[in-house]
PDB file of C-alpha atoms in Angstrom:
ATOM      1  CA  THR A   1      -1.242 220.679 -11.180  1.00 55.00           C
ATOM      2  CA  TYR A   2      -4.488 218.797 -11.130  1.00 61.00           C
ATOM      3  CA  ALA A   3      -6.848 217.839 -13.916  1.00 59.00           C
ATOM      4  CA  PHE A   4     -10.447 216.743 -13.658  1.00 63.00           C
ATOM      5  CA  LEU A   5     -11.894 214.962 -16.663  1.00 62.00           C
ATOM      6  CA  SER A   6     -15.534 214.049 -17.022  1.00 60.00           C
ATOM      7  CA  SER A   7     -17.605 212.566 -19.805  1.00 60.00           C
ATOM      8  CA  THR A   8     -21.258 211.548 -19.947  1.00 64.00           C
ATOM      9  CA  ARG A   9     -23.480 210.065 -22.577  1.00 67.00           C
ATOM     10  CA  SER A  10     -27.228 209.456 -22.529  1.00 69.00           C
ATOM     11  CA  THR A  11     -28.842 206.333 -23.898  1.00 67.00           C
ATOM     12  CA  GLY A  12     -32.403 205.528 -24.795  1.00 69.00           C
ATOM     13  CA  GLY A  13     -34.699 203.986 -22.199  1.00 70.00           C
ATOM     14  CA  GLY A  14     -34.900 200.269 -21.653  1.00 73.00           C
ATOM     15  CA  THR A  15     -37.397 197.797 -20.295  1.00 71.00           C
ATOM     16  CA  ILE A  16     -36.668 195.405 -17.477  1.00 70.00           C
ATOM     17  CA  LYS A  17     -39.056 192.520 -17.038  1.00 69.00           C
ATOM     18  CA  ALA A  18     -39.112 190.063 -14.152  1.00 71.00           C
ATOM     19  CA  GLY A  19     -39.127 186.381 -15.043  1.00 75.00           C
ATOM     20  CA  THR A  20     -40.562 183.441 -13.189  1.00 82.00           C
ATOM     21  CA  ALA A  21     -38.555 180.465 -12.045  1.00 84.00           C
ATOM     22  CA  THR A  22     -40.811 177.461 -11.534  1.00 90.00           C
ATOM     23  CA  LEU A  23     -39.833 173.808 -11.434  1.00 92.00           C
ATOM     24  CA  ALA A  24     -42.500 171.093 -11.450  1.00 93.00           C
ATOM     25  CA  VAL A  25     -42.288 167.330 -10.995  1.00 92.00           C
ATOM     26  CA  THR A  26     -44.503 166.056 -13.803  1.00 90.00           C
ATOM     27  CA  THR A  27     -43.876 162.349 -13.193  1.00 90.00           C
ATOM     28  CA  PRO A  28     -43.499 161.764  -9.450  1.00 87.00           C
ATOM     29  CA  LEU A  29     -40.885 159.446  -8.008  1.00 89.00           C
ATOM     30  CA  ALA A  30     -42.188 156.003  -7.030  1.00 91.00           C
ATOM     31  CA  LEU A  31     -39.379 153.788  -5.764  1.00 91.00           C
ATOM     32  CA  PRO A  32     -40.034 150.038  -5.801  1.00 89.00           C
ATOM     33  CA  THR A  33     -41.067 148.556  -2.456  1.00 86.00           C
ATOM     34  CA  THR A  34     -38.528 145.753  -2.812  1.00 85.00           C
ATOM     35  CA  ALA A  35     -36.939 144.919   0.536  1.00 87.00           C
ATOM     36  CA  LEU A  36     -33.396 146.222   0.761  1.00 89.00           C
ATOM     37  CA  TYR A  37     -30.554 144.254   2.273  1.00 89.00           C
ATOM     38  CA  PRO A  38     -26.897 145.275   2.589  1.00 91.00           C
ATOM     39  CA  GLY A  39     -25.622 145.902  -0.921  1.00 93.00           C
ATOM     40  CA  ALA A  40     -29.096 146.104  -2.514  1.00 93.00           C
ATOM     41  CA  LYS A  41     -30.289 149.100  -4.554  1.00 95.00           C
ATOM     42  CA  VAL A  42     -33.562 150.221  -6.111  1.00 96.00           C
ATOM     43  CA  ALA A  43     -34.037 152.941  -8.720  1.00 97.00           C
ATOM     44  CA  ALA A  44     -36.880 155.002 -10.118  1.00 97.00           C
ATOM     45  CA  ALA A  45     -37.204 157.988 -12.414  1.00 97.00           C
ATOM     46  CA  ALA A  46     -38.854 161.351 -11.886  1.00 96.00           C
ATOM     47  CA  VAL A  47     -39.498 163.830 -14.687  1.00 97.00           C
ATOM     48  CA  VAL A  48     -38.971 167.501 -13.864  1.00 97.00           C
ATOM     49  CA  GLN A  49     -40.099 170.412 -16.027  1.00 97.00           C
ATOM     50  CA  ASN A  50     -39.128 174.055 -16.019  1.00 96.00           C
ATOM     51  CA  THR A  51     -42.567 175.678 -16.177  1.00 94.00           C
ATOM     52  CA  GLY A  52     -41.154 179.178 -15.723  1.00 92.00           C
ATOM     53  CA  ASP A  53     -39.808 181.562 -18.312  1.00 91.00           C
ATOM     54  CA  VAL A  54     -36.114 181.609 -17.364  1.00 92.00           C
ATOM     55  CA  PRO A  55     -33.546 178.785 -17.689  1.00 94.00           C
ATOM     56  CA  LEU A  56     -32.884 176.770 -14.528  1.00 95.00           C
ATOM     57  CA  VAL A  57     -30.017 174.632 -13.283  1.00 97.00           C
ATOM     58  CA  VAL A  58     -31.632 171.727 -11.422  1.00 97.00           C
ATOM     59  CA  ARG A  59     -30.254 171.105  -7.936  1.00 97.00           C
ATOM     60  CA  ALA A  60     -30.477 168.353  -5.357  1.00 97.00           C
ATOM     61  CA  ALA A  61     -31.504 170.275  -2.251  1.00 96.00           C
ATOM     62  CA  GLY A  62     -31.374 167.556   0.383  1.00 94.00           C
ATOM     63  CA  LEU A  63     -33.500 164.804   1.865  1.00 95.00           C
ATOM     64  CA  THR A  64     -36.371 164.954   4.318  1.00 93.00           C
ATOM     65  CA  ARG A  65     -37.261 161.843   6.297  1.00 92.00           C
ATOM     66  CA  THR A  66     -41.030 161.645   6.843  1.00 91.00           C
ATOM     67  CA  SER A  67     -40.950 158.608   9.130  1.00 90.00           C
ATOM     68  CA  SER A  68     -39.157 157.797  12.370  1.00 91.00           C
ATOM     69  CA  SER A  69     -35.395 157.538  12.437  1.00 92.00           C
ATOM     70  CA  THR A  70     -34.144 153.956  12.624  1.00 92.00           C
ATOM     71  CA  ALA A  71     -30.851 152.177  12.034  1.00 93.00           C
ATOM     72  CA  PHE A  72     -32.218 151.415   8.552  1.00 92.00           C
ATOM     73  CA  SER A  73     -32.946 155.049   7.668  1.00 92.00           C
ATOM     74  CA  GLN A  74     -29.652 156.164   9.210  1.00 94.00           C
ATOM     75  CA  SER A  75     -27.816 153.738   6.914  1.00 94.00           C
ATOM     76  CA  LEU A  76     -29.737 154.509   3.723  1.00 95.00           C
ATOM     77  CA  VAL A  77     -27.843 156.297   0.923  1.00 96.00           C
ATOM     78  CA  VAL A  78     -29.775 158.168  -1.761  1.00 97.00           C
ATOM     79  CA  ARG A  79     -28.133 159.005  -5.080  1.00 97.00           C
ATOM     80  CA  ILE A  80     -29.356 161.074  -8.033  1.00 98.00           C
ATOM     81  CA  GLY A  81     -28.249 161.020 -11.635  1.00 98.00           C
ATOM     82  CA  VAL A  82     -29.506 162.581 -14.848  1.00 98.00           C
ATOM     83  CA  VAL A  83     -30.619 160.167 -17.571  1.00 98.00           C
ATOM     84  CA  SER A  84     -31.952 160.517 -21.104  1.00 98.00           C
ATOM     85  CA  SER A  85     -35.269 158.730 -20.482  1.00 97.00           C
ATOM     86  CA  THR A  86     -37.237 157.010 -17.741  1.00 97.00           C
ATOM     87  CA  ALA A  87     -36.254 153.655 -19.283  1.00 97.00           C
ATOM     88  CA  ALA A  88     -32.565 154.561 -18.827  1.00 98.00           C
ATOM     89  CA  CYS A  89     -32.985 154.821 -15.034  1.00 98.00           C
ATOM     90  CA  THR A  90     -31.338 151.762 -13.506  1.00 97.00           C
ATOM     91  CA  THR A  91     -29.159 151.088 -10.476  1.00 97.00           C
ATOM     92  CA  ALA A  92     -26.189 150.856 -12.884  1.00 97.00           C
ATOM     93  CA  ILE A  93     -26.085 154.584 -13.755  1.00 97.00           C
ATOM     94  CA  THR A  94     -23.322 156.828 -12.483  1.00 96.00           C
ATOM     95  CA  PRO A  95     -24.987 159.265 -10.080  1.00 97.00           C
ATOM     96  CA  SER A  96     -23.872 162.877  -9.809  1.00 97.00           C
ATOM     97  CA  TRP A  97     -25.171 163.453  -6.248  1.00 98.00           C
ATOM     98  CA  SER A  98     -25.211 161.353  -3.113  1.00 97.00           C
ATOM     99  CA  GLY A  99     -26.637 162.029   0.317  1.00 96.00           C
ATOM    100  CA  THR A 100     -27.839 160.557   3.586  1.00 95.00           C
ATOM    101  CA  PHE A 101     -30.282 161.891   6.149  1.00 92.00           C
ATOM    102  CA  ALA A 102     -27.275 163.014   8.192  1.00 91.00           C
ATOM    103  CA  ALA A 103     -25.477 164.721   5.303  1.00 93.00           C
ATOM    104  CA  ALA A 104     -27.276 165.838   2.156  1.00 93.00           C
ATOM    105  CA  ALA A 105     -25.705 169.012   0.834  1.00 94.00           C
ATOM    106  CA  THR A 106     -27.370 171.130  -1.826  1.00 96.00           C
ATOM    107  CA  ALA A 107     -25.549 170.744  -5.135  1.00 97.00           C
ATOM    108  CA  ASP A 108     -26.111 171.432  -8.826  1.00 98.00           C
ATOM    109  CA  LEU A 109     -27.005 168.457 -10.969  1.00 98.00           C
ATOM    110  CA  PRO A 110     -25.677 168.313 -14.550  1.00 98.00           C
ATOM    111  CA  LEU A 111     -29.052 169.413 -15.934  1.00 98.00           C
ATOM    112  CA  THR A 112     -29.944 172.895 -17.159  1.00 98.00           C
ATOM    113  CA  LEU A 113     -33.506 173.254 -18.395  1.00 97.00           C
ATOM    114  CA  ALA A 114     -34.536 175.912 -20.876  1.00 96.00           C
ATOM    115  CA  LYS A 115     -37.973 177.403 -20.276  1.00 93.00           C
ATOM    116  CA  GLN A 116     -40.694 174.767 -20.688  1.00 93.00           C
ATOM    117  CA  ALA A 117     -38.091 171.988 -21.103  1.00 97.00           C
ATOM    118  CA  SER A 118     -38.125 168.681 -19.202  1.00 97.00           C
ATOM    119  CA  GLY A 119     -35.446 166.368 -17.876  1.00 97.00           C
ATOM    120  CA  VAL A 120     -35.296 162.966 -16.211  1.00 98.00           C
ATOM    121  CA  LEU A 121     -33.742 162.347 -12.810  1.00 98.00           C
ATOM    122  CA  CYS A 122     -32.872 158.831 -11.678  1.00 98.00           C
ATOM    123  CA  VAL A 123     -33.055 158.334  -7.922  1.00 97.00           C
ATOM    124  CA  ILE A 124     -31.337 155.345  -6.354  1.00 97.00           C
ATOM    125  CA  ALA A 125     -31.863 154.180  -2.775  1.00 96.00           C
ATOM    126  CA  GLU A 126     -29.172 151.886  -1.442  1.00 95.00           C
ATOM    127  CA  LEU A 127     -28.462 150.034   1.776  1.00 94.00           C
ATOM    128  CA  PRO A 128     -24.655 149.871   1.752  1.00 95.00           C
ATOM    129  CA  THR A 129     -22.784 146.661   2.528  1.00 94.00           C
ATOM    130  CA  THR A 130     -21.425 148.493   5.579  1.00 93.00           C
ATOM    131  CA  ALA A 131     -24.923 148.847   7.105  1.00 92.00           C
ATOM    132  CA  PRO A 132     -24.988 147.557  10.695  1.00 92.00           C
ATOM    133  CA  ASP A 133     -26.836 144.345  11.572  1.00 90.00           C
ATOM    134  CA  SER A 134     -29.336 146.483  13.501  1.00 90.00           C
ATOM    135  CA  ALA A 135     -30.545 147.944  10.151  1.00 88.00           C
ATOM    136  CA  LYS A 136     -31.712 144.564   8.886  1.00 83.00           C
ATOM    137  CA  GLY A 137     -35.354 143.556   9.024  1.00 82.00           C
ATOM    138  CA  LEU A 138     -36.670 146.988   9.997  1.00 83.00           C
ATOM    139  CA  ALA A 139     -39.706 148.694   8.540  1.00 82.00           C
ATOM    140  CA  ALA A 140     -39.265 150.838   5.442  1.00 83.00           C
ATOM    141  CA  THR A 141     -38.593 154.528   5.747  1.00 87.00           C
ATOM    142  CA  THR A 142     -40.442 157.224   3.849  1.00 91.00           C
ATOM    143  CA  PHE A 143     -38.681 160.312   2.620  1.00 92.00           C
ATOM    144  CA  THR A 144     -38.771 163.227   0.232  1.00 93.00           C
ATOM    145  CA  VAL A 145     -36.018 164.069  -2.220  1.00 94.00           C
ATOM    146  CA  ASN A 146     -35.845 167.863  -2.375  1.00 94.00           C
ATOM    147  CA  ILE A 147     -35.193 169.286  -5.841  1.00 95.00           C
ATOM    148  CA  ASP A 148     -35.041 172.953  -6.765  1.00 94.00           C
ATOM    149  CA  GLY A 149     -33.618 175.153  -9.478  1.00 94.00           C
ATOM    150  CA  ARG A 150     -31.445 178.227  -9.736  1.00 93.00           C
ATOM    151  CA  GLN A 151     -30.836 180.604 -12.582  1.00 92.00           C
ATOM    152  CA  PRO A 152     -27.519 179.952 -14.335  1.00 91.00           C
TER     153      PRO A 152
END
């Protein structure tokens, strides 16, 4: 024997509304122009704001070098951490993301912004003690830190 059971129920209509996901840098990053040597670090803060109407998890989405590749730029390590204020951004923070121009994977940062909320990112540029001698004395490199957001 076989049995076929079926049940249906109607519900009232609903409304689906699309949201916007927009992340803005309201205080741009301006790293100090201090010369780096092996073991030296510089730090600067950038303020990001969720200007959309949905919450966003802020992500480090890689690095883009905007100048020629040199032994200096190939040795440079960039780190990002989340801090409570621009004044709290120092080279002593514990970063949550680290990348180089050769390897800078996209990763969530520990910062979720409600709509219209802001947060502070601390970016550290470091020339590691393991940098080769050929990296010393070279011209500075310019680069972009790519930040984006995703819905949680």
